Coordinates of C-alpha atoms in Angstrom, one line a residue:
M4 CA 111.6 86.2 122.6
P5 CA 109.5 89.4 122.1
N6 CA 110.5 92.0 119.6
A7 CA 112.6 94.9 121.0
P8 CA 110.6 98.0 121.7
C9 CA 110.7 100.4 118.8
D10 CA 109.5 104.0 118.7
P11 CA 107.5 104.7 115.5
P12 CA 108.8 107.4 113.1
T13 CA 107.3 110.6 114.5
G14 CA 106.5 112.1 111.1
A15 CA 104.7 109.1 109.8
R16 CA 102.6 108.8 112.9
Q17 CA 101.6 112.4 112.9
S18 CA 100.6 112.3 109.2
I19 CA 98.2 109.5 109.7
F20 CA 96.5 110.7 112.9
N21 CA 96.3 114.3 111.7
S22 CA 94.4 113.3 108.6
F23 CA 91.2 112.5 110.5
P24 CA 88.9 115.2 112.0
F25 CA 88.2 113.2 115.1
I26 CA 91.8 112.9 116.1
T27 CA 94.3 115.7 117.1
S28 CA 98.0 115.7 116.8
L29 CA 99.9 113.2 119.0
S30 CA 103.0 115.4 118.9
T31 CA 101.7 118.3 121.0
G32 CA 101.5 118.5 124.8
E33 CA 97.8 118.7 124.6
H34 CA 96.0 115.4 125.3
P35 CA 95.1 113.8 121.9
M36 CA 91.5 113.6 123.0
K37 CA 91.1 117.0 124.5
R38 CA 89.7 118.9 121.4
Y39 CA 87.8 115.8 120.3
S40 CA 86.2 115.6 123.8
V41 CA 85.1 119.2 123.6
W42 CA 83.7 118.7 120.1
M43 CA 81.9 115.5 121.1
A44 CA 80.5 117.0 124.2
I45 CA 79.0 119.9 122.2
L46 CA 77.6 117.5 119.6
I47 CA 76.1 115.2 122.2
F48 CA 74.7 118.1 124.1
S49 CA 73.0 119.6 121.0
L50 CA 71.7 116.2 120.0
V51 CA 70.4 115.6 123.5
I52 CA 68.5 118.9 123.4
V53 CA 66.9 118.0 120.1
G54 CA 66.3 114.4 121.3
C55 CA 64.6 115.6 124.5
V56 CA 62.3 117.9 122.6
A57 CA 61.4 115.5 119.9
A58 CA 61.0 112.5 122.2
A59 CA 59.1 114.1 125.1
P60 CA 55.9 112.0 124.6
A61 CA 57.9 108.8 124.7
G62 CA 59.7 110.0 127.8
E63 CA 56.3 110.7 129.5
M64 CA 55.3 107.1 128.7
M65 CA 58.2 105.9 130.9
E66 CA 56.7 107.5 134.0
D67 CA 54.8 105.5 136.6
E68 CA 51.7 105.1 134.4
G69 CA 50.8 101.5 133.5
P70 CA 53.2 98.6 133.7
K71 CA 56.8 99.0 134.6
V72 CA 58.8 98.7 131.3
L73 CA 62.6 98.5 131.4
V74 CA 64.0 99.9 128.2
V75 CA 67.4 98.5 127.2
G76 CA 69.3 100.0 124.3
T77 CA 71.5 98.1 121.8
S78 CA 73.1 98.9 118.5
Q79 CA 72.8 95.4 117.1
E80 CA 70.0 93.0 116.4
P81 CA 70.2 89.3 117.4
E82 CA 69.8 86.6 114.7
N83 CA 67.6 84.6 117.0
V84 CA 66.8 84.0 120.7
F85 CA 67.3 80.2 121.0
V86 CA 69.7 79.5 123.8
M87 CA 72.1 77.2 121.9
W88 CA 72.1 79.2 118.7
G89 CA 73.4 82.7 119.2
S90 CA 76.8 84.0 118.2
T91 CA 76.2 87.7 118.8
R92 CA 76.6 89.6 122.1
T93 CA 73.1 91.1 121.5
G94 CA 71.6 87.7 121.2
S95 CA 73.3 86.6 124.5
D96 CA 72.1 89.7 126.2
V97 CA 68.5 89.3 125.2
M98 CA 68.6 85.6 126.1
S99 CA 69.9 86.4 129.6
F100 CA 66.4 87.7 130.4
M101 CA 64.8 84.6 128.9
W102 CA 66.8 81.5 129.8
R103 CA 68.3 79.9 132.9
K104 CA 71.0 77.2 133.0
P105 CA 72.2 74.5 135.3
I106 CA 75.3 76.7 136.2
S107 CA 75.7 80.5 135.8
F108 CA 78.1 83.2 136.9
G109 CA 77.0 86.0 139.2
G110 CA 78.1 89.5 140.0
D111 CA 81.1 88.4 142.0
N112 CA 82.4 86.5 138.8
Q113 CA 81.9 83.2 140.6
P114 CA 79.8 80.3 139.4
F115 CA 76.5 79.4 141.2
A116 CA 74.0 76.6 140.9
E117 CA 70.9 77.9 139.2
I118 CA 68.9 74.9 138.1
L119 CA 71.2 72.5 140.0
E120 CA 70.8 71.8 143.7
S121 CA 74.5 72.5 144.2
L122 CA 77.7 72.8 142.2
P123 CA 79.6 69.6 141.4
S124 CA 82.2 68.8 144.0
Q125 CA 84.7 66.2 144.7
A126 CA 84.0 66.5 148.4
D127 CA 80.4 65.3 148.0
G128 CA 81.1 62.7 145.3
T129 CA 79.3 64.5 142.5
W130 CA 82.6 65.0 140.7
V131 CA 84.7 61.8 140.4
V132 CA 88.0 61.7 138.6
D133 CA 89.5 58.5 137.3
E134 CA 93.2 59.5 136.8
E135 CA 94.2 56.1 135.6
A136 CA 91.6 56.0 132.9
G137 CA 92.0 59.7 132.2
T138 CA 88.3 60.4 132.5
M139 CA 85.8 61.6 135.0
Q140 CA 82.0 61.8 135.6
V141 CA 79.9 64.5 137.1
T142 CA 76.5 64.1 138.7
Y143 CA 73.9 66.8 138.1
K144 CA 71.0 66.9 140.6
F145 CA 68.2 69.3 139.5
R146 CA 66.0 71.3 141.8
Q147 CA 62.5 69.8 141.7
G148 CA 59.3 71.7 140.8
L149 CA 60.9 74.2 138.4
K150 CA 58.8 75.2 135.4
W151 CA 59.0 76.1 131.8
S152 CA 56.9 79.0 130.5
D153 CA 54.2 76.6 129.3
G154 CA 53.9 75.2 132.9
E155 CA 55.6 71.9 132.3
E156 CA 58.3 70.8 134.8
I157 CA 62.0 71.1 134.1
T158 CA 63.8 67.7 134.2
V159 CA 67.2 66.2 133.2
H160 CA 65.4 64.9 130.1
D161 CA 65.6 68.5 129.0
L162 CA 69.4 68.5 129.6
A163 CA 69.8 65.3 127.6
M164 CA 67.7 66.8 124.7
A165 CA 69.9 69.9 124.5
F166 CA 73.0 67.7 124.5
E167 CA 71.6 65.5 121.8
I168 CA 70.9 68.2 119.3
T169 CA 74.1 70.1 119.9
S170 CA 76.0 66.8 119.3
D171 CA 74.7 66.7 115.8
P172 CA 77.6 67.5 113.3
N173 CA 75.2 69.8 111.4
Y174 CA 74.9 72.0 114.5
I175 CA 76.3 75.4 113.5
Y176 CA 78.5 75.6 116.6
Y177 CA 79.3 71.9 116.7
S178 CA 82.7 71.3 118.1
E179 CA 84.5 68.3 119.3
S180 CA 86.0 70.5 122.0
F181 CA 82.9 70.2 124.2
P182 CA 84.3 68.0 127.0
V183 CA 81.2 65.8 127.7
E184 CA 81.0 62.5 125.9
S185 CA 77.5 61.4 126.9
I186 CA 74.8 62.0 129.4
E187 CA 73.2 59.2 131.4
V188 CA 69.7 59.9 132.8
V189 CA 69.3 58.2 136.2
D190 CA 65.9 59.6 137.1
D191 CA 63.9 62.8 136.3
Y192 CA 66.1 64.9 138.4
T193 CA 69.5 63.2 138.3
A194 CA 71.9 62.8 135.4
I195 CA 75.5 61.7 135.1
L196 CA 77.8 63.5 132.6
H197 CA 80.5 61.3 131.3
Y198 CA 83.5 63.3 130.3
K199 CA 85.9 62.6 127.4
G200 CA 88.8 63.3 129.6
I201 CA 89.8 65.1 132.8
N202 CA 88.5 68.6 133.0
L203 CA 89.4 71.3 135.6
F204 CA 86.1 73.2 135.4
P205 CA 82.9 71.1 135.7
D206 CA 81.7 73.4 138.5
Q207 CA 82.0 76.3 136.0
E208 CA 80.5 74.6 132.9
V209 CA 78.1 77.2 131.5
R210 CA 77.8 75.4 128.2
T211 CA 75.4 72.8 129.4
H212 CA 71.8 73.9 128.6
V213 CA 68.3 72.7 129.0
I214 CA 65.5 73.0 126.4
P215 CA 62.0 71.5 126.9
E216 CA 62.0 68.1 125.4
H217 CA 58.2 67.9 125.3
V218 CA 58.3 70.9 122.9
Y219 CA 61.5 70.3 120.9
R220 CA 61.6 66.5 120.5
P221 CA 58.8 66.4 117.9
L222 CA 60.2 69.5 116.1
W223 CA 63.6 68.0 116.0
E224 CA 62.3 64.8 114.6
E225 CA 60.3 66.7 112.0
A226 CA 63.4 68.6 111.0
K227 CA 65.4 65.4 110.6
A228 CA 62.6 63.8 108.5
K229 CA 62.8 66.6 106.0
G230 CA 66.3 65.6 105.0
G231 CA 69.2 67.9 104.2
N232 CA 70.7 70.0 106.9
V233 CA 68.7 69.2 110.0
W234 CA 69.8 72.4 111.8
E235 CA 68.7 74.6 108.9
N236 CA 65.3 72.9 109.0
F237 CA 65.2 73.2 112.8
G238 CA 66.3 76.8 112.8
N239 CA 63.5 77.9 110.4
I240 CA 60.8 77.0 112.9
E241 CA 59.4 80.0 114.6
Q242 CA 59.1 78.3 118.0
V243 CA 62.8 77.6 117.8
A244 CA 64.4 80.9 116.6
I245 CA 61.8 83.5 117.5
K246 CA 59.3 82.5 120.2
P247 CA 60.9 79.6 122.2
V248 CA 59.4 78.1 125.3
V249 CA 61.8 79.3 128.0
N250 CA 62.5 79.0 131.7
G251 CA 63.8 82.6 132.5
P252 CA 61.8 85.4 134.1
Y253 CA 60.7 86.8 130.7
M254 CA 59.5 85.4 127.4
L255 CA 59.3 87.0 123.9
E256 CA 56.1 88.7 123.1
E257 CA 56.9 90.8 120.1
W258 CA 59.8 91.2 117.7
V259 CA 59.7 94.0 115.1
P260 CA 62.9 93.7 113.0
G261 CA 65.0 96.8 113.0
S262 CA 62.9 98.4 115.8
H263 CA 62.5 96.5 119.0
I264 CA 62.1 93.2 120.9
R265 CA 59.5 93.1 123.7
L266 CA 59.7 90.6 126.5
V267 CA 56.9 90.0 129.0
R268 CA 56.8 88.2 132.3
N269 CA 56.9 84.4 132.2
P270 CA 53.9 83.5 134.3
H271 CA 55.4 80.2 135.4
F272 CA 58.9 81.4 136.3
N273 CA 60.1 80.0 139.6
V274 CA 63.8 79.4 139.1
G275 CA 64.3 82.6 141.0
E276 CA 62.2 85.4 142.6
E277 CA 59.2 86.8 140.7
P278 CA 60.5 89.9 138.9
S279 CA 59.0 93.3 139.8
I280 CA 59.5 94.8 136.3
D281 CA 56.6 93.9 134.0
E282 CA 58.3 94.1 130.6
V283 CA 61.7 94.5 129.1
L284 CA 61.8 96.4 125.8
Y285 CA 65.0 96.1 123.8
R286 CA 65.3 99.0 121.4
I287 CA 67.5 98.5 118.4
I288 CA 69.4 101.7 117.6
P289 CA 72.2 101.0 115.1
D290 CA 73.6 104.5 115.2
L291 CA 75.6 104.9 118.4
N292 CA 75.2 108.7 118.5
S293 CA 71.4 108.2 118.4
L294 CA 71.8 105.6 121.1
A295 CA 73.8 108.0 123.2
V296 CA 71.1 110.7 122.8
S297 CA 68.4 108.2 123.9
V298 CA 70.4 107.4 127.0
A299 CA 71.1 111.0 127.9
S300 CA 67.5 112.1 127.3
G301 CA 66.1 109.3 129.5
Q302 CA 64.6 107.2 126.8
V303 CA 66.8 104.2 127.5
H304 CA 67.3 102.9 131.1
L305 CA 70.3 100.6 130.4
T306 CA 73.0 100.0 127.9
D307 CA 75.8 97.4 128.4
G308 CA 78.8 97.2 126.2
W309 CA 77.6 99.3 123.2
L310 CA 78.6 103.0 123.8
S311 CA 82.1 104.1 123.5
L312 CA 84.3 105.3 126.4
E313 CA 84.0 108.9 125.1
Q314 CA 80.2 108.7 124.9
A315 CA 80.0 107.2 128.4
N316 CA 82.3 109.9 129.8
A317 CA 80.1 112.5 128.3
M318 CA 77.2 111.0 130.3
E319 CA 78.8 112.1 133.6
S320 CA 77.1 115.5 133.2
A321 CA 73.7 113.9 132.6
P322 CA 71.9 114.1 136.0
E323 CA 70.0 110.8 135.6
V324 CA 72.6 108.6 134.1
D325 CA 75.4 106.7 135.8
P326 CA 78.2 105.5 133.5
I327 CA 79.9 102.3 134.7
F328 CA 83.3 101.0 133.5
V329 CA 84.1 97.3 134.1
P330 CA 87.4 95.6 133.2
A331 CA 86.6 92.9 130.7
L332 CA 88.1 89.9 128.9
W333 CA 86.8 91.3 125.6
L334 CA 89.4 91.1 122.8
E335 CA 89.0 93.4 119.8
H336 CA 90.6 91.5 117.0
A337 CA 90.6 90.9 113.3
T338 CA 89.5 87.5 112.1
I339 CA 91.6 86.8 109.1
Q340 CA 91.5 84.5 106.0
V341 CA 94.5 82.4 106.7
N342 CA 93.9 79.7 104.0
R343 CA 94.6 81.9 101.0
P344 CA 97.2 84.4 100.0
P345 CA 98.2 86.9 101.2
L346 CA 97.3 86.2 104.8
S347 CA 98.1 82.5 104.6
D348 CA 101.8 83.6 104.9
K349 CA 102.6 84.3 108.6
L350 CA 105.2 86.9 107.5
V351 CA 102.4 88.9 106.0
R352 CA 100.3 88.5 109.1
Q353 CA 103.2 89.7 111.2
A354 CA 103.8 92.6 108.9
V355 CA 100.3 94.0 108.8
L356 CA 100.0 93.9 112.6
T357 CA 103.4 95.7 112.8
A358 CA 102.0 98.3 110.5
I359 CA 99.1 99.2 112.9
D360 CA 99.8 101.9 115.5
R361 CA 97.8 100.3 118.3
D362 CA 99.3 102.5 121.0
G363 CA 98.4 105.5 119.0
I364 CA 94.8 104.2 118.5
N365 CA 94.6 103.6 122.3
E366 CA 95.7 107.1 123.1
A367 CA 93.7 108.9 120.4
L368 CA 90.4 107.1 120.8
F369 CA 90.4 105.7 124.3
K370 CA 92.6 108.0 126.5
G371 CA 94.9 105.1 127.1
Q372 CA 92.1 103.0 128.7
Q373 CA 92.0 100.2 126.1
P374 CA 95.6 98.9 125.7
P375 CA 97.0 96.9 122.8
A376 CA 96.6 93.1 123.0
H377 CA 99.7 90.9 122.7
S378 CA 98.0 87.6 123.3
W379 CA 94.6 86.0 123.4
I380 CA 94.9 86.0 127.2
N381 CA 94.6 89.3 129.1
S382 CA 97.7 90.7 130.8
A383 CA 95.8 90.7 134.1
H384 CA 95.3 87.0 134.1
P385 CA 97.8 84.8 135.9
A386 CA 98.2 82.6 132.8
Y387 CA 99.4 85.5 130.7
N388 CA 102.9 85.2 129.1
P389 CA 104.5 88.7 129.2
D390 CA 107.4 87.4 127.0
V391 CA 105.4 86.6 123.9
R392 CA 106.5 88.3 120.7
Q393 CA 105.0 91.8 120.6
Y394 CA 104.4 93.7 117.4
N395 CA 105.1 97.4 118.2
Y396 CA 104.4 99.9 115.5
D397 CA 107.2 100.0 113.0
P398 CA 106.4 100.7 109.3
D399 CA 110.0 100.0 108.3
E400 CA 110.0 96.6 109.9
A401 CA 106.6 95.9 108.3
L402 CA 108.1 96.6 104.9
R403 CA 111.1 94.4 105.6
L404 CA 108.8 91.5 106.5
L405 CA 106.6 92.1 103.4
A406 CA 109.7 92.1 101.2
E407 CA 110.8 88.8 102.7
A408 CA 107.3 87.5 101.9
G409 CA 107.8 88.7 98.3
Y410 CA 105.9 92.0 98.3
T411 CA 107.8 95.1 97.1
P412 CA 106.7 98.6 95.9
N413 CA 105.9 98.9 92.2
A414 CA 106.3 102.0 90.1
D415 CA 103.2 103.5 91.8
G416 CA 104.4 102.8 95.3
Q417 CA 101.9 100.0 95.8
L418 CA 103.1 96.7 97.2
A419 CA 103.0 93.8 94.7
D420 CA 104.4 90.4 94.2
S421 CA 106.8 89.3 91.5
D422 CA 103.9 88.8 89.1
G423 CA 102.6 92.3 89.6
N424 CA 99.6 91.2 91.8
L425 CA 98.8 93.9 94.3
L426 CA 98.8 93.2 98.1
E427 CA 95.1 93.7 98.7
I428 CA 93.5 93.2 102.1
P429 CA 89.9 94.5 102.5
I430 CA 88.7 95.5 106.0
I431 CA 85.2 94.4 107.0
T432 CA 83.7 96.3 109.9
I433 CA 80.3 96.7 111.5
S434 CA 78.3 99.5 110.0
G435 CA 76.9 102.1 112.4
D436 CA 79.5 101.3 115.1
R437 CA 81.4 104.6 115.3
T438 CA 84.4 103.3 117.2
R439 CA 85.0 100.4 114.9
E440 CA 84.6 102.6 111.9
Q441 CA 87.2 104.9 113.4
V442 CA 89.6 102.0 114.1
S443 CA 89.1 100.6 110.7
A444 CA 89.7 104.0 109.1
L445 CA 93.0 104.3 111.0
V446 CA 94.1 100.8 110.1
Q447 CA 93.2 101.5 106.4
A448 CA 95.3 104.7 106.4
Q449 CA 98.3 103.1 108.1
W450 CA 98.3 100.2 105.7
Q451 CA 97.9 102.5 102.7
E452 CA 100.8 104.6 103.9
I453 CA 103.2 101.6 103.4
G454 CA 101.6 100.6 100.1
I455 CA 98.9 98.0 101.0
T456 CA 95.8 98.2 98.8
T457 CA 92.8 98.2 101.1
E458 CA 89.3 99.5 101.5
V459 CA 86.8 99.5 104.4
K460 CA 83.6 97.4 103.8
P461 CA 80.9 98.1 106.4
V462 CA 78.4 95.3 106.9
S463 CA 75.6 94.9 109.4
A464 CA 76.3 92.9 112.5
R465 CA 73.6 90.5 111.6
L466 CA 75.1 89.9 108.2
L467 CA 78.6 89.6 109.6
F468 CA 77.7 86.9 112.1
S469 CA 75.1 85.0 110.1
E470 CA 76.8 84.9 106.7
T471 CA 80.2 86.7 106.2
L472 CA 82.2 84.7 108.8
F473 CA 80.5 81.5 107.8
D474 CA 81.3 81.7 104.1
P475 CA 85.0 81.1 103.8
P476 CA 85.1 80.9 100.0
N477 CA 83.9 84.4 99.8
F478 CA 85.5 85.9 102.9
E479 CA 88.6 87.9 102.0
G480 CA 90.9 90.1 104.2
I481 CA 90.0 90.8 107.8
A482 CA 86.9 91.4 109.8
I483 CA 87.1 93.5 113.0
W484 CA 84.9 92.6 116.0
R485 CA 85.3 91.4 119.5
W486 CA 85.4 88.1 121.4
V487 CA 84.3 87.6 124.9
F488 CA 86.5 85.2 126.7
N489 CA 86.0 83.6 130.1
A490 CA 88.4 83.4 133.0
R491 CA 88.9 79.7 132.5
V492 CA 91.0 80.4 129.4
E493 CA 90.2 77.2 127.5
P494 CA 92.1 77.3 124.2
R495 CA 90.6 74.3 122.5
G496 CA 87.3 76.0 121.5
F497 CA 89.3 78.8 119.7
W498 CA 92.8 77.6 118.8
Y499 CA 92.6 73.9 118.0
P500 CA 92.2 73.6 114.2
G501 CA 89.4 71.2 113.4
E502 CA 87.7 71.7 116.7
S503 CA 87.5 75.5 117.1
A504 CA 84.5 77.8 116.9
A505 CA 82.5 77.5 113.7
Q506 CA 83.4 80.9 112.3
L507 CA 87.1 80.0 112.8
D508 CA 87.2 76.3 112.1
Q509 CA 86.7 76.6 108.3
L510 CA 89.3 79.5 108.2
F511 CA 91.8 77.3 110.0
A512 CA 91.7 74.5 107.5
E513 CA 94.8 72.4 106.8
G514 CA 97.4 73.9 104.6
N515 CA 98.8 76.8 106.6
T516 CA 101.5 76.9 109.3
W517 CA 99.0 77.6 112.1
A518 CA 96.7 74.7 111.4
E519 CA 99.7 72.3 111.0
N520 CA 101.5 73.3 114.1
E521 CA 101.6 70.0 116.0
R522 CA 103.1 71.5 119.2
N523 CA 100.1 73.8 119.5
K524 CA 97.8 70.8 119.4
E525 CA 99.9 68.8 121.8
L526 CA 99.8 71.7 124.3
I527 CA 96.1 72.1 124.1
D528 CA 95.6 68.4 124.7
M529 CA 97.9 68.7 127.8
I530 CA 96.1 71.9 129.0
D531 CA 92.8 70.1 128.9
A532 CA 94.0 67.2 131.0
E533 CA 96.1 69.2 133.6
L534 CA 94.4 69.6 137.0
D535 CA 97.3 71.4 138.6
Q536 CA 96.6 75.1 138.1
E537 CA 100.3 76.3 138.1
K538 CA 101.3 73.6 135.6
R539 CA 98.3 74.5 133.5
Y540 CA 99.4 78.1 133.4
A541 CA 102.9 77.1 132.3
L542 CA 101.5 75.2 129.4
L543 CA 99.2 78.1 128.5
Q544 CA 102.2 80.4 128.4
E545 CA 104.0 78.1 126.0
Q546 CA 100.9 77.9 123.8
Q547 CA 100.6 81.7 123.8
A548 CA 104.2 82.0 122.5
I549 CA 103.2 79.8 119.5
W550 CA 100.0 81.8 119.0
A551 CA 101.9 85.1 119.0
E552 CA 104.3 83.9 116.5
E553 CA 101.7 82.4 114.1
L554 CA 99.0 85.1 114.6
P555 CA 95.9 83.1 113.6
V556 CA 94.0 86.4 114.3
L557 CA 95.3 89.9 114.7
P558 CA 94.9 91.1 118.3
I559 CA 94.1 94.8 118.4
Y560 CA 93.1 95.9 122.0
W561 CA 91.4 94.9 125.2
H562 CA 88.0 96.5 125.9
V563 CA 86.7 98.2 128.9
R564 CA 83.0 97.2 129.3
V565 CA 81.0 100.4 129.3
A566 CA 77.5 100.5 130.7
T567 CA 75.1 103.3 131.3
V568 CA 72.4 103.1 134.0
N569 CA 69.5 105.4 134.5
T570 CA 69.1 106.4 138.2
A571 CA 65.5 105.0 138.1
L572 CA 67.0 101.5 137.8
E573 CA 68.3 99.7 140.9
G574 CA 69.9 96.3 141.3
Y575 CA 71.8 96.0 138.0
Q576 CA 75.1 94.4 138.9
P577 CA 77.6 94.1 136.0
A578 CA 80.5 91.7 136.1
D579 CA 82.9 90.5 133.5
Q580 CA 81.8 86.8 133.6
A581 CA 78.1 87.4 134.3
M582 CA 75.4 88.0 131.7
V583 CA 73.5 91.3 131.6
G584 CA 70.2 89.9 133.0
W585 CA 71.6 87.3 135.3
N586 CA 69.7 88.8 138.3
V587 CA 67.0 90.8 136.6
E588 CA 64.4 89.4 138.9
T589 CA 65.9 91.4 141.8
W590 CA 65.9 94.7 139.9
E591 CA 63.7 97.6 140.8
L592 CA 62.4 100.4 138.4
E593 CA 61.1 103.6 140.0

């Protein structure tokens, strides 16, 4: 059963929010963002004026002289652009201009056949279920004549190659949760995917990839021959991580770290229409205020998912910028170290979430548009369980839970265990991301108010996703970032200890109540095999109840996807399940 709603102590709430210059009092009749909005608008306006003056020459270069160059702004830099080796949103965005897959999602949030002739279907026999054996097979038929950027043809051998290397246990995202057991090549354009069990979504399987076997087979064999970790060897090859042979409308021409990534037309692209835009320039602008200035002054045509709601709202007065707000299955959360004290104790996890005023954060920073998350499934999804335990802001309840876990105030008012060890929980956040810095500062203040010892440790996005989350022995406390879920809501890849995503799997090692919860594992096995959607939803609701009790991560809030589009760009079609550049070949730039 969920916790009973509890209003937070007014005085405590005011004292925290009033202590930050970017947040006004929540006790007055004035909207908590009103004064901040005015201040921010003035700041952005003044920055825009400066930016326009200083950057006029660059703006002139974006006129109709020379090739058509689409400028996309991002605050983070990808670690690589290899289709099966990217964990950051930025990497996925850049790769959406470079790679095409057998199946993708479009602007209507529906799957479509991209390299395939058609989506797998039970009606035409390309999806065959053997209920007695508990398995199934799916036939992929490739379109013929499609080309790689080096002019070679795309075949199902490229599908089999991608499957082979991602099945290697050293693969950084290796997970037994991938439902395909093996791939049988029938001919150059036909392959049969043999599934480990029954799966409800083979017609939505966007995790199958193709990479050119003629390029990567010798490089893969070379990496294996070196010994050691084959994926580390493979990933250090420039043609893998930096300048891959691709099948999308654009290929990488130049990457200047910390500055930009330049993509040029793929001369052999024929998976879709020939694009009318000549180049795509990804500008890396870590400071979000500077990124906002670049958007408002016309130096950036497109941003997707990087600017804050407040910054996007301020763009409404910019004559050549259209802000777009898209509901998204993006969960802002805190990945936590559950294998070691203090967060190995679920009472502590429950307490620290109870000590965060997520409703207050939503009102103060997001005008009520990014509500608290109570589950890993969004409340708009039919599988959502509204009766899961909810952790409403209640400092007194947080202290009670911590006392039960063995942490009480010492003489200095700091929480400590019976041996005098302080309750210390560092907060890792992404540097240069103003919104996350604000959220982290509020969490820090609210925790400090009840006696938790904590500090905010900003790190670059690249460091967070390439090292911090993949180094469990040295990862302490929490790391605040977002996950992008899909509408299929498949729990195994996230919540099955031993088979979950790489950055979680090592943190979900045996020895804590979450990893050892057998009912959670049973439910996920049942969810995987259930073909009846309503029955599947019922199983998901039970699994969410366990999840909300155990809290393997701390859910903070659900995002609204914010995009800004210059009026010179036509054809951009954002959707929750679609990648940024899914239809870039149809875009026009005036």
